Coordinates of C-alpha atoms in Angstrom, one line a residue:
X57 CA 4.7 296.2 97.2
X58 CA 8.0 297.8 97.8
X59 CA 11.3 296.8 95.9
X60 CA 14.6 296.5 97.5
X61 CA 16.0 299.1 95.5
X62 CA 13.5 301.3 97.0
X63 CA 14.4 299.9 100.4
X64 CA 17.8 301.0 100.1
X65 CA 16.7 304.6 99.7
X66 CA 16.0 304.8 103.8
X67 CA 18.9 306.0 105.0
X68 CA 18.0 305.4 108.6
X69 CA 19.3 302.4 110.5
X70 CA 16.0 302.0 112.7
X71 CA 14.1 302.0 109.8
X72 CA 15.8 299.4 108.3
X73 CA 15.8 297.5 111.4
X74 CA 11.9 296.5 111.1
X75 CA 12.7 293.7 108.4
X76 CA 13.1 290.9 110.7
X77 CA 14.1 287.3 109.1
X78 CA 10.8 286.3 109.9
X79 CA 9.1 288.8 108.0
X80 CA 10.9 287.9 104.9
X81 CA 10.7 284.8 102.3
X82 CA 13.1 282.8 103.1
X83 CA 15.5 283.7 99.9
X84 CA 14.5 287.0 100.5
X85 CA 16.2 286.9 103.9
X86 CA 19.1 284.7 102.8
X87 CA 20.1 286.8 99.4
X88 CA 20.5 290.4 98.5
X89 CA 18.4 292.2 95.5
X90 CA 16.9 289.0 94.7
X91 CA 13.1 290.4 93.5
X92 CA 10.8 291.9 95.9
X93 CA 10.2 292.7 99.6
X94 CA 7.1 292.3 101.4
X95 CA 4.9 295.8 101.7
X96 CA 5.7 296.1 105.6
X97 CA 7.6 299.8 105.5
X98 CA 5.5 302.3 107.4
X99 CA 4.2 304.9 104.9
X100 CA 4.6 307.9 107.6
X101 CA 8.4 307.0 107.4
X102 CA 8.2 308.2 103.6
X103 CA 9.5 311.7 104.1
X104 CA 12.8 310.0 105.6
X105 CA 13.6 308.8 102.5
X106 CA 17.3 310.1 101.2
X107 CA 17.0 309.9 97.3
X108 CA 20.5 308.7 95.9
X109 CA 21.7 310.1 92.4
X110 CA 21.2 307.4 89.8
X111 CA 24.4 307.1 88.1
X112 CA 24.4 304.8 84.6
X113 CA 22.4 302.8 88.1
X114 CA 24.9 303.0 90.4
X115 CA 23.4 304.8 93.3
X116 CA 25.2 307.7 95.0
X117 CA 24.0 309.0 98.4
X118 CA 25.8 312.8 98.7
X119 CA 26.9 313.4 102.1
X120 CA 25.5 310.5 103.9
X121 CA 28.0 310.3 106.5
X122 CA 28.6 313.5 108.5
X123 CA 31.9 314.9 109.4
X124 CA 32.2 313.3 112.9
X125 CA 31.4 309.8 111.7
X126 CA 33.9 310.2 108.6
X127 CA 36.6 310.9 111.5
X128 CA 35.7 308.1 113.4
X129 CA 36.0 305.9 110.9
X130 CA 39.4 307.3 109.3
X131 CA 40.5 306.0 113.1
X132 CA 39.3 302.6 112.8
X133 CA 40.9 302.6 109.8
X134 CA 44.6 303.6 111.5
X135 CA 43.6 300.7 113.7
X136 CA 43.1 297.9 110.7
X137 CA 46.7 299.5 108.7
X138 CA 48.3 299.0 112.1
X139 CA 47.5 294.9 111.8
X140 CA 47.7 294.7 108.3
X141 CA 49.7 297.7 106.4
X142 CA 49.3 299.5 103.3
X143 CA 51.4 297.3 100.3
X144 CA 51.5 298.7 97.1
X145 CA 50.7 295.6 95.4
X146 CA 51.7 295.2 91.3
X147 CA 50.2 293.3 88.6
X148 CA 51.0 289.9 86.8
X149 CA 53.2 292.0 84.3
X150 CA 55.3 293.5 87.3
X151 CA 53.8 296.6 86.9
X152 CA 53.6 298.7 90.5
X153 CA 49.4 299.9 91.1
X154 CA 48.8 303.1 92.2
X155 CA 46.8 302.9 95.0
X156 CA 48.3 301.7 98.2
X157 CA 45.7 298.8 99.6
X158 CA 44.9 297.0 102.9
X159 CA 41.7 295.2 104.1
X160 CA 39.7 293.7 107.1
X161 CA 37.1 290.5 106.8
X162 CA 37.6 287.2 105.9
X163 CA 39.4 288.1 103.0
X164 CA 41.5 290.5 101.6
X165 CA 42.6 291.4 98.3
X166 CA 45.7 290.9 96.8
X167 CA 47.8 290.8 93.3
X168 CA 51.5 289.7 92.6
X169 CA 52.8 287.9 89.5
X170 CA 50.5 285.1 90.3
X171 CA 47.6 287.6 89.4
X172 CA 44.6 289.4 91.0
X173 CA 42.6 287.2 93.9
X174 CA 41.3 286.7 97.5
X175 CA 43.4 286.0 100.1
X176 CA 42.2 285.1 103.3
X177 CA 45.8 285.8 104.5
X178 CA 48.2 288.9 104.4
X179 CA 51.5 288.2 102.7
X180 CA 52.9 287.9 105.7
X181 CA 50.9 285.2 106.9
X182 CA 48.5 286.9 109.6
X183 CA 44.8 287.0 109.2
X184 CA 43.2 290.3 108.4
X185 CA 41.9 292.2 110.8
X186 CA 38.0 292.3 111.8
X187 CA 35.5 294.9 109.9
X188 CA 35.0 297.8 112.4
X189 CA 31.6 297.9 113.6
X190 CA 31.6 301.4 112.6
X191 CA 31.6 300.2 108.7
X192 CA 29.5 297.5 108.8
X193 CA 26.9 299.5 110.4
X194 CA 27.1 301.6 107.3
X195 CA 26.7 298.3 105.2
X196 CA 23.4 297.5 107.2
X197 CA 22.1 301.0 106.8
X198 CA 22.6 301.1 102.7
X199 CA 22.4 297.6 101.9
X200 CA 19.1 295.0 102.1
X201 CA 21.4 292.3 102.8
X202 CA 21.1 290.1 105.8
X203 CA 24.5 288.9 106.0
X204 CA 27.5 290.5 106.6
X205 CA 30.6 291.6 103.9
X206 CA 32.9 289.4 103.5
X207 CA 35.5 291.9 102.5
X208 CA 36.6 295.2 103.6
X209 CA 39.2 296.7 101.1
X210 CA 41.0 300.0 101.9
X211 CA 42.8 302.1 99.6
X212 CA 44.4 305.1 99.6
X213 CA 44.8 307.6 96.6
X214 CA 47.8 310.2 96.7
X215 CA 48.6 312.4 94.3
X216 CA 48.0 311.8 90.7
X217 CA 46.8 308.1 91.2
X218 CA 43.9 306.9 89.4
X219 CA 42.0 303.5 89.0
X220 CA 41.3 302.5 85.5
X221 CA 38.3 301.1 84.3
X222 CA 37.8 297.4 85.7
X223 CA 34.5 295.6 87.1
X224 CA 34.5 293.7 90.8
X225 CA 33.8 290.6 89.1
X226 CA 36.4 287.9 91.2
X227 CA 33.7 287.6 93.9
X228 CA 31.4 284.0 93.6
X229 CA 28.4 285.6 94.7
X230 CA 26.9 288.3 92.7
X231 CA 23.7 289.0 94.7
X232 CA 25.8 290.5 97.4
X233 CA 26.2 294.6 96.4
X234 CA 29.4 296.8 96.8
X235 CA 29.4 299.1 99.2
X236 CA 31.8 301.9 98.9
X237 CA 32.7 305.2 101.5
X238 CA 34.6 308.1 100.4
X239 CA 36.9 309.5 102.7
X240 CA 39.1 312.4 102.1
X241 CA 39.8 314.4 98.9
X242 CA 37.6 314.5 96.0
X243 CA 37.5 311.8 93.4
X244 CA 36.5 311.8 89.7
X245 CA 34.0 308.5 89.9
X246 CA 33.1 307.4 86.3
X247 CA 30.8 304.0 86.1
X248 CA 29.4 303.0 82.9
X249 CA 27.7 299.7 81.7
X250 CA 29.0 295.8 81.8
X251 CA 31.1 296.2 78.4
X252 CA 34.0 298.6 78.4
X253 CA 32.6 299.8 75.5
X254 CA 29.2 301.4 77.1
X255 CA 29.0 304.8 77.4
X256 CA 30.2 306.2 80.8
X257 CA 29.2 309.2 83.1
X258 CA 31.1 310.7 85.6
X259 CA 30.4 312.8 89.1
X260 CA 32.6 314.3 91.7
X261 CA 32.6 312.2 94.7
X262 CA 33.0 313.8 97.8
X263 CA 34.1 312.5 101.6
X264 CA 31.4 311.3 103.3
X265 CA 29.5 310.1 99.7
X266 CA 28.1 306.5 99.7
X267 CA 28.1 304.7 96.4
X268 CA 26.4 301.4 96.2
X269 CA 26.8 299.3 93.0
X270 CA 23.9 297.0 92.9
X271 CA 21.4 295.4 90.2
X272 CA 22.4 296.2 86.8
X273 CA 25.3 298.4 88.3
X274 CA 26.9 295.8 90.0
X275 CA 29.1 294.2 87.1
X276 CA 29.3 297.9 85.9
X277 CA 33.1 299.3 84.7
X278 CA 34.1 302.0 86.8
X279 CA 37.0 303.6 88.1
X280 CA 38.8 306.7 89.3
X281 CA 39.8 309.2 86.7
X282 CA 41.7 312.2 88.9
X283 CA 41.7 313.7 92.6
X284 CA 41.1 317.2 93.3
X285 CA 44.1 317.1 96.0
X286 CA 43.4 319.3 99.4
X287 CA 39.6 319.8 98.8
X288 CA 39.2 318.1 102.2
X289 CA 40.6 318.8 105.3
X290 CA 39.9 315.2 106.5
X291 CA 43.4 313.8 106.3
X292 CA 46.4 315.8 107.5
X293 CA 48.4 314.6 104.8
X294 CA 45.7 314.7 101.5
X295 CA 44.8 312.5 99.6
X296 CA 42.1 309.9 99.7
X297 CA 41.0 306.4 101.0
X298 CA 38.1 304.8 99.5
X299 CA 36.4 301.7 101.7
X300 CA 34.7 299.1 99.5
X301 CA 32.8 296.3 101.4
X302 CA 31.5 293.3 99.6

């Protein structure tokens, strides 16, 4: 038998493509990392495996999107900001976050006084934009999940702008992973356990890094501790933008 966290190590999209529905208990096909899959992966495919780095079990794939891809999708991105701009949204105490944010999907993510939540509006009132099919091919590729992300959340990192320490836990499913895409300058990722209180480890993540928090990891804190401005020549003006689907 094959688990589905071993099914998430096959990087390639036509080898993920040979789970069909049919093939698949039904709550197999319906949920995401829900027990075990049925042993129908070829074993000549094994040497196609791309081993992630465990991570306090998050799991990081290092350069898993090549440089043409990463570009594409940092246009698909300009295409997303240009129906729903970058806010810098603040907190319930009035305090301004760091990170500038937008998002695609059904819903987006927002925070004002009224606190953090899902929107499936902009503060202007328009819908969101759709998920470029360039993303959610990614999500199909790292992720055993047969239905789509609801959420696509963009944000951008300039200089000196960090996330603290905070777990993705306003979501009412938690069988679905989070998928996120590095794009840009290098980030210093830190993830540790589901108190704030576990021990944490950190790694550099780079553009074109997938991280997928799954399992045990995906209630895990984590955040962004620094930026190593104008270590990628991605984005003409620095900085980075981090995509998390989910």
């Amino acid at each position: 038998l094959i688990t589905l966290q071993q099914a998430v190590l096959y990087r390639s999209a036509t080898l993920l493509g040979v789970y069909k529905e049919a093939d698949l208990p039904l709550q197999a096909a319906d949920m995401c990392n829900n027990g075990k899959m049925a042993d129908i992966l070829p074993s000549d495919d094994l040497q196609d495996i791309m081993t992630p780095i465990n991570l306090n079990d998050s799991l990081i794939f290092a350069g898993a999107i090549e440089v043409e891809l990463q570009r594409k999708l940092v246009v698909d991105l300009r295409d997303v900001a240009r129906l729903a701009p970058f806010r810098q949204y603040e907190t319930r105490s009035g305090r301004k976050i760091g990170v500038r944010m937008t998002a695609a999907g059904d819903y987006g993510w927002t925070s004002d006084r009224e606190g953090y939540r899902y929107e499936p509006r902009q503060p202007d009132g328009d819908p969101w934009p759709e998920i470029p099919i360039s993303l959610f091919e990614i999500w199909q590729q790292y992720t055993d999940c047969s239905r789509k992300p609801q959420c696509c959340l963009v944000n951008y990192y300039g200089e000196k702008t960090r996330m603290g320490l905070h777990q993705d836990n306003d979501e009412a499913d938690f069988s679905l992973p989070v998928l996120s895409i590095s794009l840009g300058d290098d980030a210093l990722f830190r993830v540790g356990g589901r108190l704030r209180s576990d021990p944490s480890k950190s790694i550099w993540l780079k553009s074109g890094d997938v991280c997928l928090l799954t399992g045990q990891s995906r209630l895990a804190f984590h955040g962004i501790d620094k930026l190593r401005l104008g270590s990628s020549k991605l984005l003409p003006n620095k900085g980075r933008i981090n995509v998390t689907m989910r």
